XYZ file of C-alpha atoms in Angstrom:
562
model
C 20.627 -36.196 -28.292
C 18.876 -33.432 -29.095
C 15.173 -33.253 -29.301
C 12.992 -31.971 -32.104
C 11.692 -28.303 -31.881
C 7.815 -28.889 -30.298
C 4.574 -28.760 -32.824
C 3.970 -25.185 -31.131
C 3.683 -21.233 -33.291
C 5.740 -20.092 -30.690
C 9.124 -18.710 -31.728
C 12.059 -21.017 -30.919
C 14.609 -18.936 -29.440
C 17.486 -21.537 -26.918
C 18.118 -24.879 -26.923
C 18.522 -26.085 -23.467
C 22.950 -26.649 -22.070
C 21.693 -28.046 -18.846
C 20.713 -28.202 -15.551
C 21.483 -24.148 -13.754
C 22.690 -24.368 -9.764
C 19.888 -25.586 -8.579
C 17.986 -28.449 -8.792
C 15.083 -25.662 -9.952
C 17.131 -24.262 -13.105
C 18.329 -24.531 -15.982
C 20.550 -22.557 -18.359
C 19.370 -22.713 -22.300
C 22.039 -21.162 -25.070
C 21.056 -19.200 -27.440
C 21.796 -16.149 -30.391
C 18.383 -13.935 -29.685
C 19.070 -10.520 -27.870
C 16.254 -8.966 -28.537
C 13.494 -11.165 -27.380
C 15.702 -12.763 -23.782
C 15.290 -10.484 -20.772
C 14.860 -10.566 -17.431
C 11.841 -11.454 -16.233
C 10.570 -13.104 -19.128
C 8.310 -16.493 -19.651
C 9.450 -19.502 -21.496
C 8.883 -22.888 -21.853
C 9.822 -26.195 -23.084
C 7.735 -29.332 -22.568
C 7.881 -33.101 -21.799
C 5.781 -36.273 -21.357
C 4.194 -36.206 -18.457
C 2.175 -38.919 -16.209
C -1.002 -37.781 -16.775
C -0.089 -34.905 -19.727
C 1.783 -35.545 -23.443
C 3.478 -32.719 -24.031
C 3.259 -30.560 -20.940
C 5.326 -27.136 -21.295
C 6.721 -26.240 -18.749
C 7.133 -22.575 -18.014
C 9.987 -20.847 -16.520
C 10.867 -17.447 -16.410
C 14.261 -15.537 -17.343
C 16.498 -14.754 -14.243
C 20.384 -14.442 -15.054
C 21.909 -13.818 -18.321
C 25.073 -13.763 -19.447
C 27.565 -13.357 -22.877
C 30.111 -16.423 -22.803
C 30.857 -16.047 -26.847
C 31.537 -12.502 -29.121
C 34.047 -11.074 -32.039
C 37.507 -10.358 -30.898
C 38.027 -7.241 -28.468
C 40.176 -6.054 -31.133
C 37.104 -5.124 -33.434
C 35.159 -3.031 -31.622
C 38.634 -0.739 -30.303
C 38.865 1.271 -33.248
C 34.519 2.803 -33.485
C 35.842 3.888 -36.883
C 35.915 0.622 -38.062
C 32.606 -1.753 -38.594
C 32.429 -5.051 -36.709
C 30.507 -7.473 -39.028
C 33.208 -5.545 -42.181
C 35.940 -7.582 -40.441
C 34.051 -10.462 -39.103
C 33.404 -11.124 -43.328
C 37.121 -10.191 -44.315
C 37.910 -13.029 -41.856
C 35.513 -15.432 -42.998
C 33.262 -14.743 -39.591
C 29.939 -15.034 -41.897
C 26.997 -15.555 -39.419
C 24.691 -12.716 -38.109
C 24.552 -13.415 -34.902
C 28.675 -13.394 -33.718
C 27.029 -13.091 -30.372
C 26.365 -15.846 -28.468
C 24.445 -15.829 -24.676
C 23.693 -18.247 -21.635
C 20.820 -18.151 -20.053
C 19.278 -19.282 -16.964
C 15.584 -20.228 -16.674
C 14.028 -20.581 -13.322
C 11.193 -23.234 -13.774
C 7.113 -22.102 -11.961
C 6.530 -25.242 -13.609
C 2.677 -26.806 -15.816
C -0.342 -24.771 -15.368
C -3.679 -26.962 -13.987
C -6.573 -25.027 -14.128
C -7.761 -26.284 -10.371
C -4.382 -26.591 -8.799
C -2.396 -23.710 -9.964
C 1.271 -24.104 -11.070
C 2.515 -27.390 -10.213
C 6.906 -28.093 -10.554
C 7.002 -31.462 -12.698
C 10.147 -31.866 -11.216
C 11.222 -33.164 -14.470
C 14.030 -31.248 -16.369
C 14.619 -30.990 -19.467
C 17.308 -33.265 -21.796
C 20.259 -30.980 -23.060
C 19.525 -30.231 -26.960
C 15.537 -29.461 -25.426
C 14.389 -26.662 -27.729
C 12.998 -23.628 -25.346
C 10.046 -21.380 -26.958
C 9.084 -17.723 -26.173
C 5.630 -18.096 -24.261
C 2.857 -16.548 -26.307
C 0.760 -14.027 -25.248
C -2.547 -15.684 -25.353
C -1.295 -18.699 -22.873
C 0.321 -16.021 -20.755
C -3.365 -14.259 -20.788
C -4.510 -17.431 -19.364
C -1.803 -18.806 -16.773
C -1.060 -15.799 -15.264
C -4.004 -14.198 -13.976
C -5.743 -15.888 -11.580
C -9.306 -14.048 -12.869
C -9.720 -12.296 -16.464
C -10.052 -8.827 -17.032
C -14.035 -7.634 -15.528
C -14.976 -11.267 -14.011
C -16.157 -10.672 -11.153
C -13.619 -10.568 -8.316
C -11.372 -9.200 -11.165
C -8.966 -6.099 -10.693
C -7.280 -5.490 -14.211
C -3.874 -2.701 -12.558
C -2.196 -2.821 -16.090
C -0.246 -5.679 -18.226
C 2.988 -6.800 -18.757
C 5.620 -4.913 -19.041
C 7.958 -7.020 -21.600
C 4.655 -7.207 -23.901
C 3.911 -4.114 -24.716
C 1.300 -2.415 -26.411
C -1.208 -4.509 -23.565
C -0.559 -6.978 -25.153
C -0.753 -9.053 -22.106
C -3.280 -7.292 -20.107
C -2.635 -8.273 -15.684
C -6.257 -9.018 -13.384
C -5.782 -9.678 -10.237
C -8.059 -11.784 -7.410
C -9.610 -9.716 -5.620
C -10.468 -12.265 -3.067
C -6.871 -12.940 -2.549
C -5.548 -9.488 -2.402
C -7.587 -8.018 0.427
C -8.756 -11.848 3.144
C -4.959 -11.690 2.392
C -4.184 -8.446 2.735
C -1.199 -6.555 0.271
C 1.686 -4.272 0.603
C 1.779 -1.127 -1.728
C 6.248 -0.270 -1.699
C 8.248 2.204 -3.986
C 10.411 5.289 -2.983
C 8.837 9.136 -3.396
C 8.042 9.332 -7.422
C 7.798 5.970 -8.577
C 3.873 6.243 -8.898
C 2.441 4.047 -5.606
C -1.165 6.596 -4.265
C -1.305 6.301 -8.405
C -1.372 2.323 -8.713
C -3.429 2.890 -5.085
C -5.878 4.330 -6.937
C -6.162 2.091 -9.834
C -6.796 -0.175 -7.345
C -9.711 1.731 -5.632
C -10.994 1.831 -9.285
C -10.779 -1.706 -9.607
C -12.972 -1.875 -5.556
C -15.215 0.431 -7.009
C -16.021 -0.730 -10.661
C -19.605 -2.989 -11.782
C -18.471 -6.197 -10.656
C -16.397 -5.526 -7.122
C -18.741 -2.651 -5.583
C -16.289 -3.116 -2.078
C -16.636 -1.045 0.619
C -13.238 0.342 1.190
C -11.893 3.473 3.774
C -8.863 4.897 3.912
C -6.903 6.820 5.676
C -5.205 9.667 4.053
C -2.404 11.444 5.649
C -1.957 13.789 2.869
C -5.252 14.997 1.622
C -4.608 13.136 -1.720
C -7.749 10.951 -2.908
C -9.762 13.799 -2.997
C -9.801 13.368 -6.408
C -11.966 9.632 -6.312
C -14.945 11.770 -6.265
C -14.419 12.110 -9.681
C -15.855 7.989 -9.202
C -20.070 9.749 -8.905
C -21.553 9.895 -11.669
C -17.980 8.444 -13.901
C -19.743 6.641 -17.516
C -16.922 3.953 -16.384
C -19.009 3.016 -13.132
C -22.493 2.915 -13.552
C -24.094 -0.604 -14.139
C -27.185 -1.978 -15.961
C -29.264 -1.744 -12.594
C -28.376 1.378 -11.479
C -25.156 1.047 -9.687
C -22.974 3.940 -9.144
C -20.248 3.901 -6.374
C -20.661 6.591 -3.524
C -17.376 8.337 -2.051
C -17.775 10.089 1.421
C -14.859 12.185 1.865
C -14.161 13.014 6.000
C -12.217 16.213 6.340
C -10.833 16.921 9.715
C -13.242 19.373 10.656
C -15.279 16.021 10.220
C -14.080 13.653 12.130
C -15.322 12.514 15.429
C -14.183 9.864 17.790
C -15.968 9.294 20.813
C -13.485 9.516 24.259
C -15.677 7.109 25.493
C -13.718 4.438 22.599
C -10.176 5.414 24.617
C -8.532 3.499 26.149
C -5.317 3.643 28.808
C -2.760 2.950 25.633
C -4.532 5.641 24.012
C -4.675 8.085 26.272
C -1.030 7.578 26.733
C -0.656 8.728 23.800
C -2.059 11.544 23.272
C -0.280 12.761 27.336
C 3.311 11.986 26.563
C 6.055 12.995 29.262
C 3.550 11.102 32.359
C 5.379 10.170 35.289
C 5.698 6.781 36.589
C 2.860 7.716 39.279
C 0.799 9.403 36.928
C 0.170 6.925 34.659
C -0.683 4.525 37.340
C -3.219 6.713 38.920
C -4.418 6.831 35.048
C -4.930 3.537 35.464
C -6.645 3.164 38.083
C -8.893 6.129 37.017
C -9.570 3.541 33.702
C -11.279 0.991 35.964
C -12.778 3.547 38.238
C -15.312 4.371 35.476
C -15.334 1.010 34.556
C -17.262 0.702 38.177
C -18.752 3.462 38.022
C -22.049 5.097 36.353
C -20.490 6.168 33.444
C -19.294 2.001 33.246
C -22.312 1.670 31.254
C -22.651 5.975 29.894
C -20.298 7.652 27.797
C -17.648 8.988 29.450
C -15.944 12.200 29.004
C -13.170 14.162 29.964
C -14.329 15.410 32.746
C -15.429 12.608 34.284
C -11.660 10.992 33.253
C -10.355 13.977 35.673
C -12.631 13.311 38.667
C -11.835 9.617 38.617
C -8.125 10.608 38.438
C -8.931 12.572 42.037
C -10.701 9.666 43.317
C -7.639 7.656 42.138
C -5.226 9.839 43.247
C -6.935 10.019 47.323
C -5.949 8.822 50.172
C -6.315 8.687 53.862
C -4.177 9.535 57.163
C -3.811 8.074 60.441
C -6.403 10.479 61.905
C -8.460 9.723 59.251
C -8.070 12.670 57.240
C -8.688 12.858 53.021
C -5.766 14.235 51.047
C -5.226 14.175 47.006
C -2.038 13.359 45.830
C -0.142 15.906 43.358
C -0.758 13.796 40.506
C -4.560 14.395 39.696
C -3.768 17.724 39.447
C -0.617 17.666 37.537
C -3.286 15.227 35.522
C -6.399 17.494 35.080
C -3.712 19.834 33.273
C -2.475 17.075 31.337
C -6.039 15.974 29.820
C -6.930 19.815 29.246
C -5.294 19.425 26.270
C -7.018 16.653 25.278
C -10.851 18.107 26.325
C -9.510 21.121 23.452
C -9.043 18.563 21.235
C -11.498 19.770 17.641
C -11.549 15.073 17.356
C -12.298 13.982 20.213
C -16.120 14.237 22.432
C -18.688 12.249 24.820
C -21.798 11.419 22.307
C -19.996 12.444 18.562
C -18.802 9.403 16.836
C -17.706 7.822 13.388
C -18.735 4.174 13.709
C -18.725 1.111 11.388
C -21.792 1.456 9.956
C -20.982 5.422 9.036
C -17.494 4.983 7.513
C -18.417 0.899 5.303
C -20.674 0.023 2.673
C -20.782 -2.216 -0.623
C -20.772 0.251 -3.501
C -18.751 4.043 -1.179
C -15.019 4.190 -0.524
C -14.562 6.461 2.445
C -11.600 8.797 2.704
C -10.782 9.858 6.383
C -8.639 13.209 5.433
C -5.978 14.217 8.365
C -3.496 15.935 7.022
C -4.075 18.810 8.993
C -4.040 16.208 12.601
C -1.104 16.171 14.691
C 0.558 12.430 13.887
C -0.521 11.122 18.396
C -3.522 12.205 17.380
C -3.316 10.730 14.207
C -1.957 7.636 15.947
C -4.567 7.656 18.512
C -7.547 7.477 15.927
C -6.743 4.939 13.080
C -6.052 2.591 16.011
C -9.516 3.331 17.167
C -11.248 3.042 13.826
C -9.445 -0.451 13.483
C -9.989 -1.616 16.998
C -14.177 -0.602 16.152
C -14.032 -2.037 12.755
C -12.017 -5.076 13.719
C -14.903 -5.969 16.554
C -17.559 -4.976 14.903
C -17.134 -7.294 12.095
C -16.196 -9.856 14.876
C -18.767 -9.571 16.619
C -21.399 -9.336 13.878
C -20.132 -12.799 12.217
C -20.577 -14.631 15.405
C -24.068 -12.892 15.495
C -23.429 -10.778 18.816
C -25.053 -7.614 17.879
C -28.295 -6.991 15.879
C -29.074 -4.376 12.633
C -30.005 -1.465 14.288
C -26.501 -1.462 16.280
C -24.167 1.107 15.245
C -21.631 -1.340 14.642
C -23.052 -3.491 12.649
C -21.186 -4.883 9.907
C -22.563 -7.724 7.749
C -20.478 -7.727 4.777
C -16.100 -7.803 4.146
C -14.451 -4.351 4.362
C -10.789 -3.593 2.827
C -8.512 -0.379 4.621
C -6.122 1.071 2.825
C -3.560 3.493 4.939
C -0.962 5.464 3.596
C 2.692 5.924 4.985
C 2.270 3.151 6.842
C 5.731 3.145 8.268
C 3.414 6.304 10.980
C 1.688 3.731 12.403
C 3.236 0.353 12.509
C 6.984 2.084 12.407
C 9.845 -0.213 13.038
C 11.783 -0.245 16.318
C 9.508 2.653 17.894
C 6.352 1.669 19.488
C 3.394 2.619 18.172
C -0.697 2.439 19.466
C -2.294 0.998 15.827
C 1.071 -1.278 15.493
C -0.447 -4.017 17.815
C -4.490 -3.918 16.557
C -2.625 -3.941 12.878
C -0.474 -7.271 14.041
C -3.958 -8.668 15.443
C -5.817 -7.524 12.402
C -3.295 -8.723 9.543
C -3.540 -12.417 11.752
C -6.454 -13.378 12.274
C -8.950 -10.625 10.175
C -9.223 -13.089 6.987
C -11.317 -15.169 9.485
C -14.154 -12.298 9.907
C -13.590 -10.827 6.284
C -11.738 -7.721 6.847
C -8.940 -6.539 4.599
C -5.613 -4.322 4.997
C -3.709 -2.785 2.385
C -0.465 -0.606 3.699
C 1.383 2.126 1.473
C 5.137 2.981 1.979
C 8.216 4.661 0.586
C 10.354 3.364 3.146
C 9.542 -0.605 3.675
C 13.112 -0.954 5.376
C 11.204 1.524 8.530
C 7.578 -0.848 8.656
C 7.324 -3.359 10.972
C 8.541 -6.200 9.944
C 5.938 -8.612 11.400
C 2.925 -6.442 9.845
C 4.948 -6.055 6.154
C 4.623 -10.343 6.677
C 2.162 -10.705 6.623
C 1.258 -9.000 3.905
C 0.593 -11.604 1.054
C 0.332 -9.610 -1.742
C 3.029 -7.727 -3.117
C 3.160 -4.557 -5.343
C 6.976 -3.418 -5.149
C 8.021 -0.253 -7.587
C 11.287 1.795 -8.324
C 13.637 1.695 -4.151
C 16.833 1.757 -4.517
C 17.512 3.036 -1.055
C 19.755 -0.224 0.478
C 18.550 -1.081 3.320
C 14.379 -1.286 1.926
C 15.799 -3.440 -0.571
C 16.921 -6.130 1.584
C 14.109 -5.545 4.119
C 12.546 -6.806 0.859
C 14.102 -9.863 0.704
C 12.620 -10.984 4.083
C 9.084 -9.851 3.052
C 8.274 -11.025 0.217
C 8.044 -14.360 -1.317
C 10.630 -16.343 -2.354
C 9.262 -16.904 -6.554
C 9.639 -12.948 -6.752
C 12.359 -12.875 -5.010
C 14.712 -13.211 -8.735
C 12.685 -9.509 -10.151
C 14.180 -7.700 -6.914
C 17.511 -6.432 -8.323
C 15.341 -5.121 -11.229
C 13.371 -2.765 -8.703
C 16.488 0.932 -8.501
C 16.041 0.626 -12.706
C 11.804 0.578 -12.097
C 10.436 4.030 -14.043
C 6.844 5.162 -13.414
C 4.432 3.206 -13.481
C 6.099 -0.013 -13.322
C 5.690 -2.331 -11.065
C 6.411 -6.313 -10.009
C 3.098 -8.771 -8.793
C 3.834 -10.933 -6.657
C 1.708 -12.952 -4.005
C -1.119 -14.357 -3.646
C -3.468 -12.637 -6.029
C -1.202 -13.556 -8.987
C -0.323 -17.031 -10.476
C 2.997 -15.512 -11.027
C 5.428 -12.904 -10.024
C 5.001 -9.827 -13.079
C 6.604 -7.591 -14.276
C 4.016 -5.270 -15.391
C 2.804 -1.595 -16.562
C 0.268 0.468 -14.397
C -2.551 1.218 -16.728
C -4.098 4.851 -16.763
C -6.130 6.113 -14.039
C -9.408 7.121 -14.247
C -9.901 9.536 -12.431
C -7.660 12.107 -11.879
C -4.151 11.841 -10.160
C -4.770 13.641 -6.346
C -0.780 13.336 -5.746
C 1.247 15.248 -8.183
C 4.717 16.422 -7.290
C 4.242 19.887 -7.484
C 6.266 22.085 -10.308
C 8.365 24.884 -8.496
C 9.877 26.011 -11.139
C 6.692 27.176 -13.149
C 5.217 27.855 -9.635
C 8.209 30.454 -9.176
C 8.017 32.050 -12.726
C 4.078 32.954 -12.657
C 5.417 34.642 -9.283
C 6.886 37.546 -12.165
C 4.410 37.775 -14.170
C 2.896 40.866 -15.004
C -1.021 40.527 -13.559
C 0.820 39.211 -10.497
C 2.744 42.218 -10.055
C 0.419 44.930 -11.179
C -2.006 43.029 -8.400
C 1.081 43.302 -5.897
C 1.659 46.682 -6.826
C -2.126 47.888 -5.929
C -1.668 46.331 -2.918
C 0.845 47.932 -1.244
C -0.611 50.933 -2.873
C -3.631 50.531 -0.820
C -2.443 51.555 2.658
C -1.068 54.403 1.664
C -4.234 55.951 -0.400
C -6.308 55.573 3.483
C -3.988 57.323 5.023
C -1.788 56.392 8.276
C -3.684 55.439 11.111
C -3.607 57.497 14.543
C -0.605 55.090 17.154
C -3.810 54.971 20.304
C -2.498 54.274 24.136
C -5.456 53.588 26.396
C -8.436 54.583 23.691
C -6.732 58.523 23.639
C -4.629 59.539 20.690
C -0.999 60.160 20.776
C -0.700 62.191 17.394
């Protein structure tokens, strides 16, 4: 028997037909094509033991047309289907009927979150569209501009910003996050919005960004920006470290770091190098900061043998290692004393950008691994009170690290220096207040163990089937029904799911307050500007200048040969 509509201002859009394919779904019938969209929120009401007229929220996951006017009416484009329908006596204003599948989310409990009542709606129960005000309260764990919130945009299916989407920064940072998107879909832009929120007066986070392409230099606009100022005088600090500023202390590297920087090592050379590292720990270098020359000396000592007559002999591996270690000594980024210590990189209310766009892939790997390793040790030792405030590794506050092009640092099927330390931080960093955010355009190439540890996901337009398949295992079950929307998303549209929101949502990213640094270059415009009159005149003058100066006489051994 049909139930009466619930006492609500929300419009009734359909009537329950019965259960869906699984126990968490139901199906309703509607003629309203305009408001029934994939991802839209609806509800039915039911009396529970502890709550009368509880609104059971659900999300539309599928719809199909089950009844309509005969196809013959639509075959001729010159015929008005409504006119033909009226002639045959069919005067219903909405002749199309849809069967809509809804996945139950549950009823919202302020203390416990969403709870699935396991009470299916009766056939004939009315289905209502969830109103904007209810969605504002139940989607967001935090309301916009509250302490610990991050307002990143608004609900895509409620245009005009009617339902803002604000994330829970505590969950976002402590349980780690991933932004997964194809090229040009707005992943770096979305990351910029998140950083703006983290540096806002109601968060004042300590953030570090590994920036392989130099896209985050525009964050300097945060300095003195009125939108980030506070009555207590707070204003965000931005520290941009170019490749010229990056220095890693040699003695902070380990054996595997050196192996990454010195490829094509024979088994014996690896054994000698490993023994040399052990010697450094036993000798005076264990208490002091060593450099490449100290390591070379340890390699010679490790490669020294004594023959039957008591004569010392040096093998061929030590000279080969000396030649290879010369490359490390010539590097601009590794030094005996200079170092980027955790105290230099992190401070509440500060974002530090490590620009690595001029650094080789191997050196990027080692720099990233060294910084991650030392930052993790700093947080752990500070939390365990093993170090004092005057130590360069003293970090008495939580930190958040954002890694661009994460598939470079934790590739799926090949070794990488950063992968193991990333796995450690993702699995244990929560205990010590260390959060990680990963950004990649190729989730299929990102290590599955690393991706699965990110409890909050931001999914943007992805068309590659391999990358789409990889998300099925890395994204929580509640958000998988939205994955079919990935190819159709446009720039700036994102699926947010995981620990930072109460339920997965389709979101339109808000406009950034600072300039975006990762805009695609307009190639045709640059080509055309080459032929502008003032550019052509400048090139003609440049070509004419050497001719006016006269031809320089050719010389050999300092004597003119003309």
